[in-house]
Structures are given as C-alpha cells and as structure tokens.
Short mmCIF file of C-alpha atoms in Angstrom, two decimals:
data_model
loop_
_atom_site.label_atom_id
_atom_site.label_comp_id
_atom_site.label_asym_id
_atom_site.label_seq_id
_atom_site.Cartn_x
_atom_site.Cartn_y
_atom_site.Cartn_z
CA MET A 273 0.05 -0.15 0.08
CA GLY A 274 2.82 2.46 0.73
CA GLN A 275 4.24 2.06 -3.04
CA PRO A 276 1.52 3.17 -4.77
CA VAL A 277 0.68 6.11 -2.28
CA ARG A 278 4.56 7.34 -2.74
CA GLU A 279 4.20 7.22 -6.55
CA TYR A 280 0.88 8.93 -6.60
CA LEU A 281 2.63 11.74 -4.16
CA LEU A 282 5.31 12.07 -6.82
CA THR A 283 2.97 12.25 -9.66
CA LEU A 284 0.89 14.95 -7.62
CA CYS A 285 4.30 16.91 -6.58
CA VAL A 286 5.70 16.87 -10.27
CA THR A 287 2.43 18.15 -12.13
CA ALA A 288 1.89 20.78 -9.39
CA ALA A 289 5.57 21.87 -9.61
CA VAL A 290 5.29 22.14 -13.21
CA THR A 291 2.38 24.02 -13.49
CA TYR A 292 3.65 26.66 -10.66
CA LEU A 293 7.02 27.11 -12.25
CA LEU A 294 5.41 27.88 -15.96
CA THR A 295 2.78 30.06 -14.71
CA GLY A 296 5.19 32.73 -14.17
CA PRO A 297 6.72 32.73 -17.77
CA VAL A 298 3.32 32.23 -19.17
CA ARG A 299 1.95 35.35 -17.24
CA LYS A 300 4.74 37.27 -19.36
CA PHE A 301 3.76 35.58 -22.59
CA ALA A 302 0.44 36.61 -22.10
CA ILE A 303 1.19 40.00 -21.41
CA ALA A 304 3.31 40.49 -24.46
CA ALA A 305 0.75 38.62 -26.56
CA GLY A 306 -1.59 41.16 -25.51
CA ALA A 307 -4.02 38.59 -23.78
CA VAL A 308 -4.95 41.15 -21.06
CA PRO A 309 -8.72 42.06 -21.57
CA GLU A 310 -10.33 45.36 -20.41
CA ILE A 311 -12.16 45.06 -16.97
CA ARG A 312 -15.71 44.59 -17.71
CA ALA A 313 -18.72 46.19 -16.09
CA ARG A 314 -19.26 42.92 -14.46
CA ASP A 315 -16.09 41.71 -13.53
CA VAL A 316 -14.75 42.17 -9.90
CA HIS A 317 -10.95 42.49 -10.12
CA ARG A 318 -10.06 46.26 -10.54
CA GLU A 319 -6.95 46.19 -12.39
CA PRO A 320 -6.36 43.98 -15.85
CA THR A 321 -5.28 40.78 -15.44
CA PRO A 322 -3.48 38.54 -18.36
CA ARG A 323 -5.33 35.20 -19.00
CA LEU A 324 -3.83 32.09 -20.72
CA GLY A 325 -3.28 30.40 -17.35
CA GLY A 326 -4.44 27.20 -19.11
CA ILE A 327 -0.98 26.89 -20.86
CA ALA A 328 1.14 26.14 -17.49
CA MET A 329 -1.82 23.77 -16.43
CA PHE A 330 -1.65 22.00 -19.76
CA GLY A 331 2.15 21.51 -19.12
CA GLY A 332 1.55 19.99 -15.60
CA LEU A 333 -0.77 17.68 -17.24
CA CYS A 334 1.85 16.30 -19.51
CA ALA A 335 4.31 16.35 -17.16
CA GLY A 336 2.11 14.16 -14.79
CA LEU A 337 1.12 11.99 -17.28
CA LEU A 338 4.78 11.43 -18.38
CA VAL A 339 6.11 10.81 -15.01
CA ALA A 340 3.14 8.21 -14.34
CA ALA A 341 4.09 6.37 -17.43
CA HIS A 342 7.56 5.33 -15.81
CA LEU A 343 6.47 4.20 -12.44
CA THR A 344 5.85 0.78 -11.56
CA ASN A 345 2.47 0.86 -10.06
CA LEU A 346 0.80 3.25 -12.34
CA LYS A 347 2.48 2.56 -16.01
CA SER A 348 0.02 -0.48 -15.90
CA VAL A 349 -2.58 2.50 -16.73
CA PHE A 350 -1.07 3.04 -20.00
CA GLU A 351 -1.48 -0.16 -21.21
CA THR A 352 -5.18 0.96 -21.93
CA ASN A 353 -6.11 3.95 -24.41
CA GLU A 354 -7.62 5.99 -21.77
CA PRO A 355 -4.68 8.06 -20.81
CA ARG A 356 -3.90 8.54 -24.84
CA ALA A 357 -7.74 9.40 -25.25
CA LEU A 358 -7.52 12.20 -22.11
CA LEU A 359 -4.66 13.66 -23.65
CA SER A 360 -6.19 13.90 -27.41
CA GLY A 361 -9.30 15.48 -25.82
CA ALA A 362 -7.12 17.81 -23.68
CA ALA A 363 -5.18 18.63 -26.56
CA LEU A 364 -7.99 20.03 -28.40
CA ILE A 365 -9.77 21.63 -25.95
CA TRP A 366 -6.72 23.63 -24.83
CA ILE A 367 -6.21 24.92 -28.13
CA LEU A 368 -9.60 26.00 -28.28
CA GLY A 369 -9.19 27.87 -25.28
CA VAL A 370 -6.15 29.55 -26.04
CA LEU A 371 -7.77 30.96 -29.31
CA ASP A 372 -10.84 32.18 -27.15
CA ASP A 373 -8.25 33.70 -24.38
CA LYS A 374 -6.35 35.66 -27.10
CA TRP A 375 -8.99 36.57 -30.05
CA GLY A 376 -12.34 35.54 -28.77
CA VAL A 377 -14.24 32.54 -30.07
CA ASP A 378 -18.09 32.57 -30.83
CA ALA A 379 -20.14 30.55 -28.20
CA LEU A 380 -21.39 28.05 -30.65
CA VAL A 381 -17.86 27.52 -32.04
CA LYS A 382 -16.97 26.69 -28.50
CA LEU A 383 -19.66 24.42 -27.98
CA GLY A 384 -18.86 22.63 -31.34
CA GLY A 385 -15.16 22.16 -30.20
CA GLN A 386 -16.09 20.84 -27.03
CA MET A 387 -18.56 18.13 -28.62
CA ILE A 388 -15.77 17.22 -31.03
CA ALA A 389 -13.18 16.94 -28.13
CA ALA A 390 -15.59 14.74 -26.25
CA GLY A 391 -16.12 12.59 -29.57
CA VAL A 392 -12.48 12.19 -30.06
CA MET A 393 -12.07 10.51 -26.52
CA VAL A 394 -15.22 8.37 -27.33
CA LEU A 395 -13.26 7.12 -30.61
CA GLN A 396 -10.28 5.94 -28.58
CA GLY A 397 -12.32 4.07 -25.89
CA LEU A 398 -12.92 6.69 -23.01
CA THR A 399 -16.88 6.29 -23.18
CA ILE A 400 -19.61 4.97 -20.90
CA LEU A 401 -20.65 1.39 -21.29
CA TYR A 402 -23.04 0.83 -18.99
CA LEU A 403 -25.09 2.35 -15.87
CA PRO A 404 -25.62 1.22 -12.69
CA VAL A 405 -29.36 1.83 -11.85
CA PRO A 406 -30.28 1.55 -8.25
CA GLY A 407 -33.12 -0.81 -8.01
CA ILE A 408 -32.88 -2.27 -11.68
CA GLY A 409 -28.82 -3.03 -11.72
CA THR A 410 -26.46 -2.91 -14.58
CA VAL A 411 -28.04 -1.32 -17.87
CA ALA A 412 -25.77 -2.04 -21.00
CA LEU A 413 -25.64 0.92 -23.23
CA THR A 414 -25.74 0.75 -27.02
CA PRO A 415 -22.93 2.44 -29.00
CA MET A 416 -25.16 5.44 -29.74
CA GLN A 417 -26.40 5.79 -26.30
CA GLY A 418 -22.73 5.52 -24.34
CA THR A 419 -21.53 8.24 -27.02
CA LEU A 420 -24.33 10.69 -26.52
CA LEU A 421 -24.31 10.10 -22.88
CA THR A 422 -20.61 10.80 -22.59
CA VAL A 423 -20.73 13.92 -24.72
CA ALA A 424 -23.28 15.16 -22.92
CA LEU A 425 -21.38 14.43 -19.68
CA VAL A 426 -18.35 16.10 -20.86
CA VAL A 427 -20.16 19.27 -22.21
CA ILE A 428 -21.77 19.80 -19.09
CA THR A 429 -18.59 19.61 -16.94
CA ILE A 430 -16.65 21.64 -19.25
CA ASN A 431 -19.46 24.49 -19.07
CA ALA A 432 -20.12 23.90 -15.20
CA VAL A 433 -16.32 24.87 -14.49
CA ASN A 434 -16.29 27.77 -16.98
CA PHE A 435 -19.45 29.09 -15.41
CA VAL A 436 -18.35 29.33 -11.66
CA ASP A 437 -14.86 30.78 -12.84
CA GLY A 438 -16.05 34.30 -11.72
CA LEU A 439 -13.67 34.97 -8.57
CA ASP A 440 -10.06 34.64 -8.01
CA GLY A 441 -9.07 31.04 -7.15
CA LEU A 442 -12.89 29.97 -7.10
CA ALA A 443 -12.64 27.13 -10.19
CA SER A 444 -9.50 25.91 -9.45
CA GLY A 445 -9.95 25.35 -5.60
CA MET A 446 -13.36 23.81 -5.96
CA VAL A 447 -12.30 21.36 -8.81
CA CYS A 448 -9.30 20.56 -6.28
CA ILE A 449 -11.77 19.51 -3.58
CA ALA A 450 -13.75 17.65 -5.71
CA ALA A 451 -10.64 15.83 -7.38
CA ALA A 452 -9.41 15.08 -3.82
CA ALA A 453 -12.53 13.41 -2.54
CA PHE A 454 -12.72 11.54 -5.99
CA PHE A 455 -8.98 10.22 -5.67
CA MET A 456 -9.85 8.87 -2.11
CA TYR A 457 -12.69 6.93 -3.35
CA THR A 458 -11.12 5.71 -6.41
CA TYR A 459 -7.90 4.59 -4.68
CA ARG A 460 -10.05 2.50 -2.31
CA LEU A 461 -11.82 1.14 -5.15
CA TRP A 462 -8.48 -0.01 -6.64
CA PHE A 463 -6.11 -0.75 -3.65
CA GLY A 464 -8.94 -1.92 -1.38
CA TYR A 465 -10.93 -4.01 -3.48
CA GLY A 466 -8.76 -4.78 -6.43
CA ILE A 467 -11.15 -3.30 -9.22
CA GLU A 468 -8.44 -2.54 -11.77
CA ALA A 469 -10.86 -0.62 -14.12
CA ALA A 470 -10.63 2.12 -11.28
CA ALA A 471 -6.82 2.93 -12.02
CA PRO A 472 -7.25 5.61 -14.81
CA ALA A 473 -9.73 7.54 -12.92
CA THR A 474 -7.40 7.48 -10.00
CA LEU A 475 -4.54 8.59 -12.13
CA PHE A 476 -6.51 11.37 -13.50
CA SER A 477 -7.78 12.78 -10.44
CA VAL A 478 -4.16 13.19 -8.80
CA VAL A 479 -3.24 14.76 -11.78
CA LEU A 480 -6.14 17.23 -11.61
CA MET A 481 -5.43 17.97 -8.12
CA GLY A 482 -1.74 18.87 -9.17
CA MET A 483 -2.75 20.84 -11.61
CA CYS A 484 -5.15 22.95 -9.85
CA LEU A 485 -2.70 23.11 -6.69
CA GLY A 486 0.15 24.40 -9.02
CA PHE A 487 -1.87 27.10 -10.24
CA LEU A 488 -3.65 28.16 -7.34
CA PRO A 489 -0.86 30.34 -5.47
CA HIS A 490 -0.90 32.72 -8.52
CA ASN A 491 -4.70 32.51 -9.07
CA MET A 492 -5.56 33.50 -5.11
CA HIS A 493 -6.86 36.94 -4.38
CA PRO A 494 -5.47 39.48 -5.59
CA ALA A 495 -4.94 37.11 -8.70
CA ARG A 496 -1.66 37.71 -10.81
CA ILE A 497 -3.17 35.80 -13.87
CA PHE A 498 -6.44 33.91 -14.61
CA MET A 499 -6.85 30.47 -16.13
CA GLY A 500 -9.01 31.93 -18.77
CA ASP A 501 -10.89 29.40 -20.96
CA SER A 502 -8.18 27.31 -21.81
CA GLY A 503 -7.50 26.45 -18.05
CA SER A 504 -11.46 26.13 -16.86
CA MET A 505 -12.46 24.10 -20.12
CA LEU A 506 -9.19 22.11 -19.61
CA ILE A 507 -9.71 21.13 -15.90
CA GLY A 508 -13.61 20.37 -16.70
CA LEU A 509 -12.55 17.90 -19.40
CA VAL A 510 -10.08 16.12 -17.14
CA MET A 511 -12.72 16.01 -14.42
CA ALA A 512 -15.20 14.56 -16.82
CA ALA A 513 -12.71 12.22 -18.34
CA GLY A 514 -12.25 10.76 -14.52
CA ALA A 515 -15.95 10.77 -13.73
CA VAL A 516 -16.89 8.68 -17.47
CA SER A 517 -13.67 6.56 -16.89
CA LEU A 518 -15.33 5.37 -13.23
CA THR A 519 -18.74 5.30 -13.78
CA GLY A 520 -18.81 3.77 -17.35
CA GLN A 521 -16.05 1.24 -16.44
CA VAL A 522 -16.46 -0.36 -13.32
CA ASP A 523 -18.96 -3.21 -13.03
CA PRO A 524 -21.48 -2.74 -10.10
CA ASP A 525 -21.60 -6.67 -10.18
CA LEU A 526 -17.72 -7.15 -9.34
CA LEU A 527 -17.85 -4.49 -6.71
CA ASN A 528 -20.90 -6.13 -5.23
CA GLN A 529 -18.86 -9.49 -4.94
CA LYS A 530 -15.43 -7.68 -3.60
CA ALA A 531 -17.96 -5.51 -0.93
CA GLY A 532 -18.94 -8.83 0.36
CA GLY A 533 -22.72 -8.46 0.24
CA LEU A 534 -25.41 -6.18 -1.33
CA ARG A 535 -25.80 -3.58 1.62
CA GLU A 536 -21.90 -3.08 1.61
CA ALA A 537 -21.74 -2.59 -2.40
CA THR A 538 -24.83 -0.27 -1.92
CA HIS A 539 -22.82 2.06 0.48
CA ALA A 540 -19.77 1.82 -1.66
CA MET A 541 -21.56 2.23 -4.75
CA VAL A 542 -22.80 6.05 -3.66
CA PRO A 543 -19.89 8.12 -5.06
CA VAL A 544 -20.35 6.01 -8.26
CA TYR A 545 -23.47 7.96 -9.30
CA ILE A 546 -21.78 11.20 -7.75
CA PRO A 547 -19.62 11.67 -10.90
CA LEU A 548 -22.64 11.98 -12.96
CA LEU A 549 -24.43 14.25 -10.68
CA LEU A 550 -21.34 16.31 -9.49
CA PRO A 551 -21.13 18.61 -12.36
CA LEU A 552 -24.91 19.38 -11.67
CA THR A 553 -24.02 20.02 -7.96
CA ILE A 554 -21.08 22.31 -9.10
CA ILE A 555 -23.57 24.07 -11.70
CA ALA A 556 -26.71 24.04 -9.64
CA VAL A 557 -25.89 27.49 -8.15
CA PRO A 558 -24.76 29.09 -11.02
CA VAL A 559 -27.85 28.06 -13.24
CA ALA A 560 -30.05 29.24 -10.20
CA ASP A 561 -28.39 32.64 -10.34
CA LEU A 562 -28.58 32.67 -14.34
CA ILE A 563 -32.26 32.21 -14.10
CA LEU A 564 -32.59 34.72 -11.52
CA ALA A 565 -30.96 37.14 -13.84
CA ILE A 566 -32.92 36.67 -16.86
CA VAL A 567 -36.17 37.38 -14.86
CA ARG A 568 -34.54 40.13 -13.12
CA ARG A 569 -33.56 42.05 -16.16
CA THR A 570 -36.79 41.08 -18.31
CA TRP A 571 -38.60 42.39 -15.28
CA LYS A 572 -36.73 45.61 -15.83
CA GLY A 573 -37.38 45.83 -19.46
CA GLN A 574 -33.64 44.93 -20.41
CA SER A 575 -32.25 42.37 -22.83
CA PRO A 576 -31.56 39.02 -20.87
CA PHE A 577 -28.15 39.20 -22.12
CA ALA A 578 -27.07 42.62 -20.70
CA ALA A 579 -24.58 42.20 -18.29
CA ASP A 580 -25.27 43.72 -14.73
CA ARG A 581 -23.55 43.08 -11.10
CA GLY A 582 -26.66 40.80 -9.76
CA HIS A 583 -24.90 37.90 -9.91
CA LEU A 584 -24.33 35.54 -6.87
CA HIS A 585 -20.28 36.57 -6.31
CA HIS A 586 -21.32 40.32 -6.76
CA ARG A 587 -24.28 39.61 -3.92
CA LEU A 588 -21.75 38.18 -1.61
CA LEU A 589 -19.21 41.40 -1.95
CA GLU A 590 -21.94 43.77 -1.64
CA ILE A 591 -23.81 42.27 1.81
CA GLY A 592 -20.12 42.55 3.33
CA HIS A 593 -18.17 39.33 2.40
CA SER A 594 -14.59 39.84 1.18
CA HIS A 595 -13.40 38.57 -2.04
CA SER A 596 -11.55 35.72 0.10
CA ARG A 597 -14.31 35.01 2.31
CA ALA A 598 -16.77 34.65 -0.48
CA VAL A 599 -14.45 31.96 -2.22
CA LEU A 600 -13.92 30.18 1.05
CA ILE A 601 -17.70 29.93 1.72
CA MET A 602 -18.24 28.16 -1.60
CA TYR A 603 -15.01 26.00 -1.04
CA PHE A 604 -16.85 24.85 2.31
CA TRP A 605 -20.21 23.68 0.46
CA SER A 606 -18.10 22.01 -2.26
CA ALA A 607 -15.95 20.05 0.53
CA LEU A 608 -19.23 19.33 2.38
CA ILE A 609 -20.83 17.51 -0.62
CA ALA A 610 -17.67 15.88 -2.11
CA PHE A 611 -16.23 14.38 1.00
CA GLY A 612 -19.55 13.71 2.89
CA ALA A 613 -20.47 11.37 -0.22
CA VAL A 614 -17.18 9.57 0.34
CA ALA A 615 -17.55 9.33 3.88
CA TYR A 616 -21.20 7.94 3.43
CA SER A 617 -19.84 4.97 1.13
CA ALA A 618 -16.70 4.39 3.76
CA ASN A 619 -18.97 3.85 6.85
CA ASP A 620 -21.96 2.00 7.45
CA ALA A 621 -22.98 4.50 10.33
CA SER A 622 -25.01 6.47 7.77
CA MET A 623 -27.12 8.17 10.07
CA TRP A 624 -24.23 9.81 11.84
CA ILE A 625 -22.74 10.93 8.53
CA VAL A 626 -26.13 12.49 7.63
CA LEU A 627 -26.20 14.02 11.07
CA GLY A 628 -22.90 15.33 10.61
CA ILE A 629 -23.40 16.91 7.17
CA VAL A 630 -26.28 18.69 8.77
CA LEU A 631 -24.57 20.29 11.49
CA LEU A 632 -21.86 21.34 9.05
CA SER A 633 -24.62 23.21 6.76
CA ALA A 634 -25.91 24.71 10.20
CA VAL A 635 -22.35 26.07 10.22
CA GLY A 636 -21.82 26.69 7.08
CA LEU A 637 -25.09 29.04 7.10
CA VAL A 638 -24.02 30.87 10.21
CA LEU A 639 -20.91 31.65 8.04
CA LEU A 640 -22.90 33.32 5.49
CA LEU A 641 -24.79 35.42 7.50
CA LEU A 642 -22.15 36.86 9.42
CA PRO A 643 -20.33 38.76 6.64
CA ARG A 644 -18.29 41.00 8.76
CA PHE A 645 -16.99 38.87 11.15
CA THR A 646 -13.12 38.62 10.54
CA PRO A 647 -11.40 36.00 12.58
CA ARG A 648 -7.84 37.38 13.97
CA ALA A 649 -5.03 35.48 14.98
CA PRO A 650 -3.23 36.12 18.30
CA LEU A 651 -0.26 38.32 18.32
CA TRP A 652 2.30 35.42 18.71
CA ALA A 653 1.04 33.83 15.22
CA GLU A 654 0.55 37.23 13.15
CA ARG A 655 3.50 36.39 11.18
CA LEU A 656 2.28 32.90 9.99
CA VAL A 657 -1.00 34.05 8.67
CA PRO A 658 -2.00 36.39 5.74
CA PRO A 659 -2.27 40.32 6.44
CA ARG A 660 -6.05 40.02 6.41
CA TYR A 661 -6.02 38.19 9.40
CA ARG A 662 -3.98 40.23 11.36
CA ARG A 663 -4.76 43.35 13.82
CA VAL A 664 -4.41 46.32 12.23
CA VAL A 665 -2.77 48.75 14.56
CA ARG A 666 -1.14 52.10 14.09
CA ALA A 667 0.67 54.02 16.39
CA VAL A 668 -0.27 57.23 17.57
CA ALA A 669 2.63 60.03 17.30
CA GLY A 670 4.93 59.83 20.52
CA THR A 671 4.16 56.10 21.25
CA ALA A 672 6.61 53.35 21.51
CA ALA A 673 7.76 51.55 18.05
CA PRO A 674 5.90 48.29 16.66
CA ALA A 675 8.18 46.24 18.44
CA ALA A 676 7.55 47.56 21.65
CA GLU A 677 3.73 47.02 20.65
CA ALA A 678 4.19 43.18 19.83
CA ALA A 679 5.97 42.77 23.34
CA ASP A 680 3.22 44.00 25.25
CA GLY A 681 0.20 44.86 23.00
CA ALA A 682 -2.66 44.20 25.60
CA ALA A 683 -1.00 46.80 28.28
CA GLY A 684 -0.66 49.22 25.22
CA GLU A 685 -4.18 48.94 24.41
CA ALA A 686 -5.43 49.44 28.14
CA ALA A 687 -3.28 52.62 28.71
CA GLY A 688 -4.46 53.96 25.33
CA GLU A 689 -1.13 53.92 23.73
CA GLU A 690 -2.31 51.98 20.46
CA ARG A 691 -5.52 51.86 19.05
CA ARG A 692 -6.87 49.79 15.85
CA LEU A 693 -8.26 51.68 13.22
CA ALA A 694 -11.20 50.65 11.62
CA VAL A 695 -11.66 49.41 7.83
CA PRO A 696 -14.51 50.55 5.57
CA ALA A 697 -16.06 47.72 3.94
CA GLY A 698 -17.10 48.06 0.30
CA ILE A 699 -17.62 46.07 -2.80
CA HIS A 700 -14.14 44.72 -2.73
CA GLY A 701 -14.46 43.65 0.76
CA ALA A 702 -13.12 45.09 4.34
CA THR A 703 -9.78 43.83 4.15
CA ALA A 704 -8.97 45.55 0.71
CA ILE A 705 -5.51 46.88 0.76
CA GLY A 706 -6.09 50.07 -1.75
CA ASP A 707 -9.38 50.77 0.77
CA ARG A 708 -7.51 50.64 4.01
CA SER A 709 -4.58 52.82 2.78
CA ARG A 710 -6.59 55.56 1.48
CA PHE A 711 -8.89 55.32 4.53
CA VAL A 712 -5.88 55.74 6.70
CA ASP A 713 -4.53 58.30 4.60
CA ARG A 714 -7.70 60.51 4.82
CA ARG A 715 -7.56 59.79 8.62
CA LYS A 716 -4.22 61.44 9.02
CA ALA A 717 -4.93 64.23 6.69
CA GLY A 718 -8.28 65.05 8.82
CA SER A 719 -5.87 65.35 12.01
CA HIS A 720 -4.02 68.11 10.54
CA HIS A 721 -6.81 70.05 9.52
#
C-alpha cells in the first residue's frame, strides 16, 4: 500500500511543481501577446489581468502523465487507451481555449469544439459502457447511447467549471476539492477492492489535483493571472474524463462481490453515481443565478443578455463578504458535498454521517450570515497568517515602536498608547489593501486640519 501512495504523491508533486513554475513565464508571455482583456462592468477585479493560465496547466498535465508512465504501479494504466484519449481531448480543448483567450471565439463554435473533443475521447475508448441504476442493476448501453451520454457529460462538466470561474481561485479550488474526494474513493476501489478498472480515474484525479494546486498560488486573490477558458475548459474535461472512466468502466456486479454483500456494495456504490451528479451540483447555484438574472433583467425591461452586477458573487461582496471569504464559503459547500458522499460510502453508520453533514451545513449558514466577522490570529501567530487576519494597529505620535507593541500589546491598548483603526467595507471587501491605505491617509489628513 505504501509504494502506490508514494508514486501518486510523486505524480502530484511533479504536476503541481511544473504548473507552478510555468505560470510565471506564461504570465509574461500573455502580457507580451496582448492577452490582457479590459475590465468589464460585471468583473470584480480592479486591474487588467492576463489570461492564458491554461498553458501552464496543460504543461503540468503532460508532465504528470509522463512521470506516471514510468512508475512501477502506474505504468499499467498506460496499457489502455484512456490516458491517450484524455491527452487527445485535452489538447483539442486547450487549443480552443487559447484561441478564445487571445482573440475570442463565438459561443456556438466553442460548443462545437467541446463536442468534438468529447467525440475524440469516445473514439479512443473513453466512453460509458453501462450504467448502474439503483433498484434495477447494470444497464448496458448501445454505442450510440454511450456516445451521446459521454458527450453530454463532458460538455456539461466543462461549462459548469467555466461558469463558476468568476472569482479569484474559485474554479481551481472547487475542482481541486472535488478531485481530492474523487481520488480517495477511486484509490479505495482499486487498492482496497482490487478493481483495476478504477486505475485510470485514480490517475486522472491526482493529476487534476496537481494542476489546480500548482496554479492556485498565482490565482488566489488578488490574482496575478487568470486561467481563462484555456484552463477552465481543460480542468473541466479532465474532471469529466475521470467521471466517465469510473462510472462507465467499473462493473457494479464485481463491486458487489468484492464488497461482500448487497448492503455493503450499496454503500460503496454511492459515489459511483456522484460523478454523474457532481457537475450538476457544481453548476446548480450558477444556473439558479442565471435564471434569476434573466427574470431580473426582463422584469426591468432589459435584454436577458445585458451584463449587470447582480450575480451571486457580486451579492456576496456587496453584503460585506470579502473576496477571499466569498471564495472560502463556496469551498466549504463543495467540500461538504464531495467528502460527505465519500464518507457515506466508507462508513456503515450512515445516520451519523447525515447528522454530521446537517451540523456542518448549519455552521456554513452561520458563516454566510456573518459577513463582517473576521477572525483574528493571536499576536504570537500573526507572522504565520495572511495580513487580512492580523490586527490592524497604528501607532499614535509619540508612542512606542511596533516592536514594543508586539511585546506588550494588551497593556498598550489598556493605556491608550495604541488603537485599532476601522477599515471600511465596500464592494471589494473590508480587507482590501487599497481601501485601507486610502482610509488611513484620510484619517491622517483630517487630523492635520
């Protein structure tokens, strides 16, 4: 068990490292190539930011697959056509995304390109052969049915990921969380139950994690580069490939034998249905937001396609959530759904799992309803956390230096030697560096008049 874990960890680290190291040069290339679109009315970032981050992510994908092909326990995956099918479809969708990031591509052309990429994967064997239907059993699909279902799943997943890519680090973080949960489940099927058909999906999920983890440091708020359609469509296709590989290749009857009974197999099979539903869960909130936007615009007499600032991420920012906090809230819900399903499949005490999910949902609602609450780290740990979680302290004229403040912060506050300055909340959150500095300057200017 230890050797496969080390090989997967090596594949993850190589993929993440290559993606991370390539992102810097790709950013310079994007600026030189002019792939820096102007800020639109509905955008939440304040400075023009280059795209084409998908170039670095595609490099990480190739590096991860190349390393895995030479590892003892993973090279057997490459005896099948699935890795080749994934790489072919990923190359097509990546080229389409790069063209869209640089020059813009019509929506119908992009849809056609997505269907072609999915069709290429189907032609090379990455397709759904049968479906596990609860209460009925395994249902074999005809080639036409399998092709249509596979193409539909790939297109839905690609557009779901593309649609949630509205905040810095949102899409890559949510996909990384889903891939981590998916890896835990597929690894358990392969090495726990000995089902070799789960091997490609396990490899795809760990490579997907590496792509997202390597890109996240450059994409967290404030983002230095966006993944663009070249990145969002790419990780959506890799995610769909893992879903197709697992759902369409793992035989439920074999899992029934390995699990030791129908009841155990029912618990183990729960996340097998999740890959078909996971794209819908990711896109559920954006689709609801889209429907509300259409109703809102038509009610005002505007065109349904007119851009505005009434989307979900705009509302989260306007009610007081900072940019990072809004992203973390969405991370929370994504992790709750993905890891809750995996926990349910691995534990027979399903009632306790359900109760735990309900409890965590209540915690998420509380966090959602407290937008202006910002946790603060203790003084001794301030250097270990981002600046937004540190105490904002400014010394009054004639007081001790910041070093003395760190040594005796509580006594200084009690004596009135130091004070905290309030930070105004706005559309970009209560912790925006720009807003804070301007506010402090106004306070200082006012004290001189």
